[in-house]
Short mmCIF file of C-alpha atoms and ligand atoms in Angstrom, two decimals:
data_model
loop_
_atom_site.label_atom_id
_atom_site.label_comp_id
_atom_site.label_asym_id
_atom_site.label_seq_id
_atom_site.Cartn_x
_atom_site.Cartn_y
_atom_site.Cartn_z
CA UNK V 1 137.22 161.31 57.53
CA UNK V 2 133.55 161.03 58.42
CA UNK V 3 131.95 158.18 56.33
CA UNK V 4 128.16 157.68 56.42
CA UNK V 5 126.48 154.62 55.39
CA UNK V 6 123.04 155.67 54.11
CA UNK V 7 120.09 154.35 52.30
CA UNK V 8 116.55 154.77 53.23
CA UNK V 9 116.04 151.11 52.44
CA UNK V 10 116.54 148.77 55.36
CA UNK V 11 118.34 145.52 55.13
CA UNK V 12 120.77 146.64 52.57
CA UNK V 13 123.80 146.31 54.75
CA UNK V 14 124.40 149.67 56.36
CA UNK V 15 124.91 148.24 59.75
CA UNK V 16 127.07 145.35 58.42
CA UNK V 17 129.34 147.53 56.42
CA UNK V 18 129.59 150.37 59.08
CA UNK V 19 130.70 147.88 61.78
CA UNK V 20 133.17 146.17 59.34
CA UNK V 21 134.73 149.40 57.96
CA UNK V 22 135.05 150.62 61.61
CA UNK V 23 136.61 147.39 62.60
CA UNK V 24 138.91 147.29 59.60
CA UNK V 25 140.34 150.74 60.34
CA UNK V 26 140.58 149.92 64.05
CA UNK V 27 142.67 146.85 63.61
CA UNK V 28 144.95 148.80 61.22
CA UNK V 29 145.83 151.11 64.28
CA UNK V 30 143.25 153.91 63.52
CA UNK V 31 141.31 155.66 66.29
CA UNK V 32 137.65 155.00 65.22
CA UNK V 33 134.23 156.13 66.62
CA UNK V 34 131.10 154.67 65.22
CA UNK V 35 127.92 156.76 65.58
CA UNK V 36 124.77 154.66 65.60
CA UNK V 37 122.15 157.09 64.01
CA UNK V 38 119.49 154.44 63.76
CA UNK V 39 116.98 154.61 66.58
CA UNK V 40 116.69 150.84 66.47
CA UNK V 41 120.38 150.86 67.85
CA UNK V 42 121.60 147.68 66.05
CA UNK V 43 125.21 148.73 66.19
CA UNK V 44 124.91 149.47 69.89
CA UNK V 45 123.48 146.03 70.41
CA UNK V 46 126.39 144.49 68.47
CA UNK V 47 128.84 146.36 70.68
CA UNK V 48 126.94 145.34 73.95
CA UNK V 49 126.94 141.66 72.58
CA UNK V 50 130.68 142.03 71.88
CA UNK V 51 131.50 143.18 75.40
CA UNK V 52 129.22 140.31 76.77
CA UNK V 53 131.35 137.71 74.86
CA UNK V 54 134.46 139.13 76.39
CA UNK V 55 135.82 140.14 73.12
CA UNK V 56 138.39 143.02 72.82
CA UNK V 57 136.92 146.37 72.23
CA UNK V 58 137.87 147.66 68.68
CA UNK V 59 136.21 151.00 68.64
CA UNK V 60 133.59 152.93 70.67
CA UNK V 61 129.98 153.09 69.60
CA UNK V 62 127.96 156.16 70.36
CA UNK V 63 124.22 156.32 69.89
CA UNK V 64 123.28 159.67 68.43
CA UNK V 65 119.99 159.19 66.58
CA UNK V 66 118.98 162.80 66.46
CA UNK V 67 118.79 165.78 63.93
CA UNK V 68 121.66 167.63 65.57
CA UNK V 69 124.15 164.88 64.36
CA UNK V 70 125.85 167.21 61.86
CA UNK V 71 126.45 169.69 64.74
CA UNK V 72 127.85 166.98 67.08
CA UNK V 73 129.81 164.81 64.57
CA UNK V 74 132.82 167.29 64.09
CA UNK V 75 133.40 167.30 67.79
CA UNK V 76 133.62 163.45 67.93
CA UNK V 77 135.82 163.53 64.73
CA UNK V 78 138.39 165.74 66.53
CA UNK V 79 139.46 162.82 68.66
CA UNK V 80 139.29 160.22 65.99
CA UNK V 81 141.10 159.35 62.75
CA UNK V 82 137.80 158.05 61.31
CA UNK V 83 134.03 158.56 62.28
CA UNK V 84 131.74 156.02 60.73
CA UNK V 85 128.04 156.71 60.77
CA UNK V 86 125.46 153.89 60.61
CA UNK V 87 122.34 155.59 59.10
CA UNK V 88 118.77 155.35 59.83
CA UNK V 89 116.02 154.01 57.59
CA UNK V 90 113.26 156.35 56.41
CA UNK V 91 113.75 159.17 58.74
CA UNK V 92 114.16 162.23 56.58
CA UNK V 93 115.48 164.65 59.27
CA UNK V 94 118.10 162.25 60.62
CA UNK V 95 119.18 161.36 57.13
CA UNK V 96 119.60 164.98 56.18
CA UNK V 97 121.71 165.57 59.42
CA UNK V 98 123.84 162.53 58.75
CA UNK V 99 124.30 163.75 55.13
CA UNK V 100 125.57 167.13 56.24
CA UNK V 101 127.99 165.46 58.75
CA UNK V 102 129.86 163.37 56.30
CA UNK V 103 132.74 163.80 53.91
CA UNK V 104 131.98 160.52 52.29
CA UNK V 105 128.53 159.00 51.78
CA UNK V 106 128.22 155.48 50.84
CA UNK V 107 124.88 154.07 49.64
CA UNK V 108 124.85 150.32 49.96
CA UNK V 109 122.70 148.54 47.40
CA UNK V 110 122.04 145.02 46.42
CA UNK V 111 122.85 144.32 42.75
CA UNK V 112 119.43 143.53 41.65
CA UNK V 113 117.72 145.61 39.06
CA UNK V 114 114.51 145.10 41.07
CA UNK V 115 116.00 146.32 44.25
CA UNK V 116 115.43 149.99 43.51
CA UNK V 117 119.01 150.80 44.18
CA UNK V 118 118.75 154.17 42.31
CA UNK V 119 116.30 155.12 45.04
CA UNK V 120 115.06 158.43 43.71
CA UNK V 121 114.57 159.77 47.15
CA UNK V 122 118.20 158.89 48.29
CA UNK V 123 119.52 160.73 45.27
CA UNK V 124 117.43 163.63 45.93
CA UNK V 125 118.59 163.92 49.44
CA UNK V 126 122.31 163.71 48.09
CA UNK V 127 121.62 166.49 45.47
CA UNK V 128 120.05 168.53 48.15
CA UNK V 129 123.03 168.19 50.53
CA UNK V 130 125.40 169.16 47.79
CA UNK V 131 123.82 172.58 47.50
CA UNK V 132 125.19 173.28 50.96
CA UNK V 133 128.30 171.09 50.73
CA UNK V 134 129.36 170.55 47.12
CA UNK V 135 132.59 168.67 48.38
CA UNK V 136 130.60 165.67 49.57
CA UNK V 137 131.78 162.35 47.84
CA UNK V 138 129.00 160.07 47.32
CA UNK V 139 129.32 156.38 46.00
CA UNK V 140 127.26 153.34 45.80
CA UNK V 141 128.65 150.20 47.21
CA UNK V 142 127.32 146.91 45.92
CA UNK V 143 126.62 144.43 48.85
CA UNK V 144 125.49 140.86 48.89
CA UNK V 145 126.68 140.22 45.21
CA UNK V 146 126.36 136.63 44.16
CA UNK V 147 129.67 135.39 42.70
CA UNK V 148 130.17 136.65 39.21
CA UNK V 149 126.62 136.75 38.16
CA UNK V 150 125.52 138.53 35.10
CA UNK V 151 122.92 140.49 36.93
CA UNK V 152 125.64 141.94 39.16
CA UNK V 153 127.57 143.07 36.24
CA UNK V 154 124.43 144.51 34.36
CA UNK V 155 123.57 146.37 37.32
CA UNK V 156 127.12 147.79 37.80
CA UNK V 157 126.99 149.04 34.14
CA UNK V 158 123.72 150.62 34.85
CA UNK V 159 124.93 152.18 38.02
CA UNK V 160 128.03 153.49 36.35
CA UNK V 161 125.82 155.78 34.09
CA UNK V 162 124.46 157.34 37.29
CA UNK V 163 125.77 159.84 39.64
CA UNK V 164 126.96 158.88 42.27
CA UNK V 165 129.21 156.15 40.71
CA UNK V 166 129.70 152.72 41.99
CA UNK V 167 132.94 151.56 43.95
CA UNK V 168 134.87 148.88 42.27
CA UNK V 169 135.25 147.03 45.53
CA UNK V 170 132.12 144.59 46.03
CA UNK V 171 130.98 142.76 49.03
CA UNK V 172 129.71 139.10 48.37
CA UNK V 173 126.65 137.46 49.66
CA UNK V 174 128.39 135.43 52.57
CA UNK V 175 126.67 133.97 55.58
CA UNK V 176 129.71 134.68 57.74
CA UNK V 177 128.67 138.44 57.87
CA UNK V 178 125.30 137.40 59.46
CA UNK V 179 126.88 134.68 61.62
CA UNK V 180 129.72 136.98 62.97
CA UNK V 181 127.26 139.90 63.83
CA UNK V 182 125.00 137.69 65.93
CA UNK V 183 127.85 137.04 68.43
CA UNK V 184 129.35 140.63 68.52
CA UNK V 185 131.95 139.54 66.08
CA UNK V 186 133.31 140.79 62.81
CA UNK V 187 134.41 138.53 59.97
CA UNK V 188 138.09 139.00 60.83
CA UNK V 189 137.52 137.63 64.23
CA UNK V 190 136.27 134.35 62.60
CA UNK V 191 138.83 134.18 59.76
CA UNK V 192 141.35 136.96 58.86
CA UNK V 193 142.16 135.39 55.59
CA UNK V 194 138.55 134.63 54.56
CA UNK V 195 137.25 136.11 51.30
CA UNK V 196 134.86 138.19 53.34
CA UNK V 197 137.67 139.83 55.28
CA UNK V 198 139.61 140.39 52.06
CA UNK V 199 136.64 142.22 50.54
CA UNK V 200 136.31 144.50 53.36
CA UNK V 201 140.12 145.38 53.49
CA UNK V 202 139.80 146.17 49.66
CA UNK V 203 136.63 148.22 50.44
CA UNK V 204 138.27 150.30 53.15
CA UNK V 205 141.28 150.97 50.99
CA UNK V 206 139.27 152.15 48.06
CA UNK V 207 137.42 154.55 50.46
CA UNK V 208 140.61 155.72 51.86
CA UNK V 209 141.94 156.48 48.42
CA UNK V 210 138.85 158.81 47.67
CA UNK V 211 139.95 161.40 50.25
CA UNK V 212 143.82 161.24 49.92
N1 LIG D 1 127.30 140.89 52.30
C1 LIG D 1 126.42 140.17 53.19
N2 LIG D 1 126.16 138.71 53.05
C2 LIG D 1 125.33 138.12 53.81
N3 LIG D 1 124.42 138.72 54.67
C3 LIG D 1 124.50 139.97 54.83
C4 LIG D 1 125.41 140.86 54.02
N4 LIG D 1 125.26 142.16 54.34
C5 LIG D 1 124.25 142.20 55.21
N5 LIG D 1 123.81 140.88 55.56
C6 LIG D 1 122.76 140.59 56.53
O1 LIG D 1 121.52 141.19 56.02
C7 LIG D 1 120.66 141.71 57.08
C8 LIG D 1 120.60 143.25 57.05
O2 LIG D 1 121.78 143.87 56.98
P1 LIG D 1 122.13 145.16 57.92
O3 LIG D 1 123.40 145.53 57.76
O4 LIG D 1 121.33 145.00 59.17
O5 LIG D 1 121.19 146.35 56.95
P2 LIG D 1 120.65 147.68 57.14
O6 LIG D 1 121.44 148.29 58.38
O7 LIG D 1 120.83 148.50 56.03
O8 LIG D 1 119.15 147.52 57.59
C9 LIG D 1 121.44 141.38 58.36
O9 LIG D 1 121.04 140.06 58.80
C10 LIG D 1 122.95 141.15 57.86
O10 LIG D 1 123.70 140.10 58.63
MG1 LIG D 2 121.03 149.05 60.20
#
């Protein structure tokens, strides 16, 4: 499976979720490759930091921020159970290429009605990619949700009326995500039983069930 985390908006959690999904599958014994398709290279930085901290390598991270991503990803997918693509912000050519490479497109969004989650441009790009690849599975994933807020529920209802639909698994606003990333860690490295770790496990399982 090739899963791409895409949203033209920066700061919505593409890198955080890409790293954690890759880490979750890797610790469950899958062979995982993460493609850093963001020219800023934050996933590559994380992986470098992880090595510097002397932590065990969970998965390989490859920098591939170019428009030929869709031509190169299948080759990389051959040697892996899962390929996770950490998408770029606001680079149309790269975004199109990542969309064409993926079986599953996840659009992280913050559950605020003012956040512009239903980014017209993102939806347009997905619709465009579906002309060539109608089998693409696209889903919103709500990230940084405040615990049981009405606003999160309202937004989910609004999102459900849209295509693509919203995944049931949500990720909460939890400082451990930011703390972990800074030291080349994932939330499981800090506490396997934490709510953050459990949310990631549930998210990975729901994504797995989409392609079964
Ligand atoms: N669920 C979350 N809870 C708390 N902080 C988060 C969460 N998801 C992301 N962040 C933080 O928000 C910032 C932006 O996230 P990032 O994954 O880099 O977004 P993007 O890749 O879409 O630009 C980072 O500092 C990250 O640690
Ligand atoms: Mg990023």
